[in-house]
Tab-separated table of C-alpha atoms in Angstrom:
chain	number	residue	atom	x	y	z
A	158	MET	CA	-101.457	-153.189	-71.495
A	159	ARG	CA	-105.255	-152.746	-71.676
A	160	THR	CA	-107.001	-150.662	-74.280
A	161	PRO	CA	-109.682	-148.456	-72.905
A	162	VAL	CA	-113.223	-149.371	-73.962
A	163	ARG	CA	-113.929	-145.952	-75.356
A	164	ARG	CA	-110.796	-146.172	-77.688
A	165	MET	CA	-111.857	-149.644	-78.940
A	166	ALA	CA	-115.376	-148.323	-79.581
A	167	LEU	CA	-114.101	-145.319	-81.495
A	168	THR	CA	-111.754	-147.465	-83.542
A	169	ALA	CA	-114.549	-149.885	-84.408
A	170	PHE	CA	-116.900	-146.939	-85.366
A	171	SER	CA	-114.209	-145.415	-87.600
A	172	ALA	CA	-113.581	-148.620	-89.392
A	173	LEU	CA	-117.291	-149.172	-89.942
A	174	ALA	CA	-117.831	-145.523	-91.096
A	175	SER	CA	-114.956	-145.617	-93.572
A	176	THR	CA	-116.259	-148.933	-94.977
A	177	ALA	CA	-119.717	-147.507	-95.537
A	178	LEU	CA	-118.376	-144.201	-96.914
A	179	PHE	CA	-116.118	-145.801	-99.485
A	180	ALA	CA	-118.292	-148.804	-100.472
A	181	THR	CA	-119.510	-147.998	-103.933
A	182	PRO	CA	-120.297	-150.457	-106.717
A	183	ALA	CA	-116.980	-151.623	-108.416
A	184	LEU	CA	-118.411	-151.520	-111.958
A	185	ALA	CA	-121.796	-150.054	-112.067
A	186	THR	CA	-123.213	-150.454	-115.594
A	187	VAL	CA	-126.001	-149.060	-117.674
A	188	TYR	CA	-129.193	-150.790	-116.776
A	189	GLN	CA	-131.270	-150.244	-119.977
A	190	GLN	CA	-129.207	-150.944	-123.044
A	191	GLY	CA	-129.218	-152.414	-126.559
A	192	ILE	CA	-127.429	-152.042	-129.837
A	193	SER	CA	-127.805	-153.294	-133.361
A	194	VAL	CA	-125.703	-153.152	-136.472
A	195	ARG	CA	-127.184	-152.770	-139.965
A	196	PRO	CA	-126.596	-155.641	-142.450
A	197	GLN	CA	-124.429	-153.578	-144.764
A	198	ALA	CA	-121.182	-151.637	-144.466
A	199	HIS	CA	-120.324	-149.093	-147.140
A	200	ILE	CA	-117.026	-148.019	-148.671
A	201	THR	CA	-117.552	-144.514	-149.855
A	202	PRO	CA	-116.063	-142.975	-153.014
A	203	ARG	CA	-113.583	-141.125	-150.661
A	204	GLY	CA	-112.343	-144.522	-149.389
A	205	GLU	CA	-113.960	-144.423	-145.944
A	206	VAL	CA	-115.692	-147.417	-144.367
A	207	VAL	CA	-119.095	-146.609	-142.789
A	208	LEU	CA	-120.890	-149.001	-140.402
A	209	ALA	CA	-124.173	-147.906	-138.764
A	210	GLY	CA	-127.016	-149.087	-136.591
A	211	ARG	CA	-129.279	-148.155	-133.730
A	212	TYR	CA	-128.827	-148.086	-129.907
A	213	HIS	CA	-130.581	-147.237	-126.691
A	214	CYS	CA	-129.265	-146.842	-123.166
A	215	GLU	CA	-129.903	-145.297	-119.741
A	216	LEU	CA	-127.070	-144.560	-117.315
A	217	SER	CA	-126.974	-145.651	-113.715
A	218	PRO	CA	-126.048	-142.864	-111.279
A	219	PHE	CA	-122.535	-144.302	-110.890
A	220	SER	CA	-121.703	-144.478	-114.637
A	221	GLY	CA	-118.980	-142.731	-116.522
A	222	ALA	CA	-119.326	-142.285	-120.263
A	223	VAL	CA	-120.692	-144.630	-122.935
A	224	GLN	CA	-119.200	-145.229	-126.339
A	225	ILE	CA	-119.714	-147.458	-129.417
A	226	LYS	CA	-117.018	-149.675	-130.761
A	227	ALA	CA	-117.714	-151.280	-134.195
A	228	THR	CA	-115.573	-153.943	-135.836
A	229	VAL	CA	-115.696	-155.272	-139.433
A	230	VAL	CA	-113.937	-158.564	-140.205
A	231	GLN	CA	-113.369	-159.750	-143.797
A	232	ASP	CA	-110.862	-162.407	-145.163
A	233	GLY	CA	-108.695	-162.120	-142.083
A	234	THR	CA	-108.715	-158.333	-142.109
A	235	ARG	CA	-110.050	-156.710	-138.930
A	236	LEU	CA	-111.036	-152.997	-138.842
A	237	SER	CA	-112.203	-151.446	-135.490
A	238	ILE	CA	-113.978	-148.212	-135.666
A	239	GLY	CA	-115.006	-146.026	-132.730
A	240	ALA	CA	-118.186	-144.059	-132.953
A	241	GLY	CA	-117.396	-141.747	-130.063
A	242	GLU	CA	-119.278	-140.890	-126.928
A	243	ILE	CA	-123.047	-141.161	-127.195
A	244	LEU	CA	-126.245	-139.939	-125.519
A	245	CYS	CA	-127.916	-142.213	-123.012
A	246	ASP	CA	-131.333	-140.945	-122.353
A	247	GLY	CA	-133.454	-144.141	-122.729
A	248	ARG	CA	-134.495	-143.408	-126.272
A	249	GLU	CA	-133.418	-145.084	-129.408
A	250	HIS	CA	-130.881	-143.285	-131.562
A	251	ASP	CA	-128.902	-143.896	-134.781
A	252	TRP	CA	-125.170	-144.364	-134.610
A	253	LYS	CA	-122.614	-144.276	-137.399
A	254	ALA	CA	-118.902	-145.172	-137.274
A	255	VAL	CA	-116.572	-143.940	-140.000
A	256	SER	CA	-113.020	-145.005	-140.667
A	257	PRO	CA	-110.841	-143.040	-143.021
A	258	LEU	CA	-108.994	-146.344	-143.931
A	259	THR	CA	-110.411	-149.369	-145.686
A	260	ALA	CA	-107.611	-151.573	-144.289
A	261	GLY	CA	-107.956	-154.054	-147.145
A	262	LEU	CA	-111.775	-154.429	-147.039
A	263	HIS	CA	-113.564	-154.988	-150.372
A	264	GLU	CA	-116.972	-155.657	-151.715
A	265	GLY	CA	-118.456	-158.888	-150.436
A	266	PRO	CA	-119.451	-160.814	-147.340
A	267	ALA	CA	-118.006	-159.910	-143.980
A	268	SER	CA	-118.965	-159.989	-140.282
A	269	ALA	CA	-119.558	-157.068	-138.003
A	270	VAL	CA	-119.742	-156.541	-134.267
A	271	ALA	CA	-121.165	-153.472	-132.609
A	272	GLU	CA	-120.506	-153.000	-128.901
A	273	LEU	CA	-121.963	-150.535	-126.446
A	274	GLN	CA	-119.151	-149.895	-123.952
A	275	GLU	CA	-119.310	-148.119	-120.583
A	276	ILE	CA	-116.138	-146.320	-119.471
A	277	HIS	CA	-115.697	-146.424	-115.669
A	278	MET	CA	-113.759	-143.339	-114.428
A	279	ALA	CA	-111.368	-142.883	-111.493
A	280	GLY	CA	-111.276	-139.155	-111.180
A	281	LEU	CA	-110.460	-137.820	-114.625
A	282	MET	CA	-108.794	-141.083	-115.826
A	283	PRO	CA	-110.571	-144.093	-117.318
A	284	ARG	CA	-110.417	-147.034	-114.836
A	285	ALA	CA	-112.184	-149.819	-116.663
A	286	LEU	CA	-114.221	-150.533	-119.806
A	287	SER	CA	-117.218	-152.886	-119.846
A	288	THR	CA	-119.207	-154.123	-122.846
A	289	VAL	CA	-122.876	-153.781	-121.772
A	290	ALA	CA	-124.584	-154.670	-125.101
A	291	GLN	CA	-123.465	-156.352	-128.323
A	292	ASP	CA	-124.699	-157.263	-131.682
A	293	ARG	CA	-122.742	-159.699	-133.947
A	294	ARG	CA	-123.906	-160.497	-137.465
A	295	ASP	CA	-122.939	-161.434	-141.014
A	296	ILE	CA	-123.017	-158.326	-143.263
A	297	GLU	CA	-122.273	-157.339	-146.858
A	298	VAL	CA	-119.709	-154.698	-147.712
A	299	ILE	CA	-120.878	-152.529	-150.545
A	300	VAL	CA	-118.703	-150.119	-152.557
A	301	ASP	CA	-120.602	-146.869	-153.255
A	302	HIS	CA	-119.596	-145.464	-156.624
A	303	GLY	CA	-121.334	-142.176	-155.976
């Protein structure tokens, strides 16, 4: 059985059109980004751990949301703190992550990692998470006696 030429042309055109229509970057990321963490974390009189720094970012047209994840590691204890969604407008901003738990942290040397993470969405649900900037350094945990 022979397939008419018009039908083959229409099928080929449909396949090409659907490929072009649905071909979007798999994980488009921010294209101007940076983050830093300050050399000290603080344990407040209320028992909260506070880690802070600076960031800057610009979103690509295909991006979802951007957030900061901060982690403090000391003597085998690891405390991850989210700083929430942030503003990506190309300018430098301060960030601060606060945890209501000290998780065994104490005054003294530690290490910290601050990550700028892009959340890639599929409709209303997160599809993937990419770290687009990171700062890792040795820090000092200080107890504020307020």
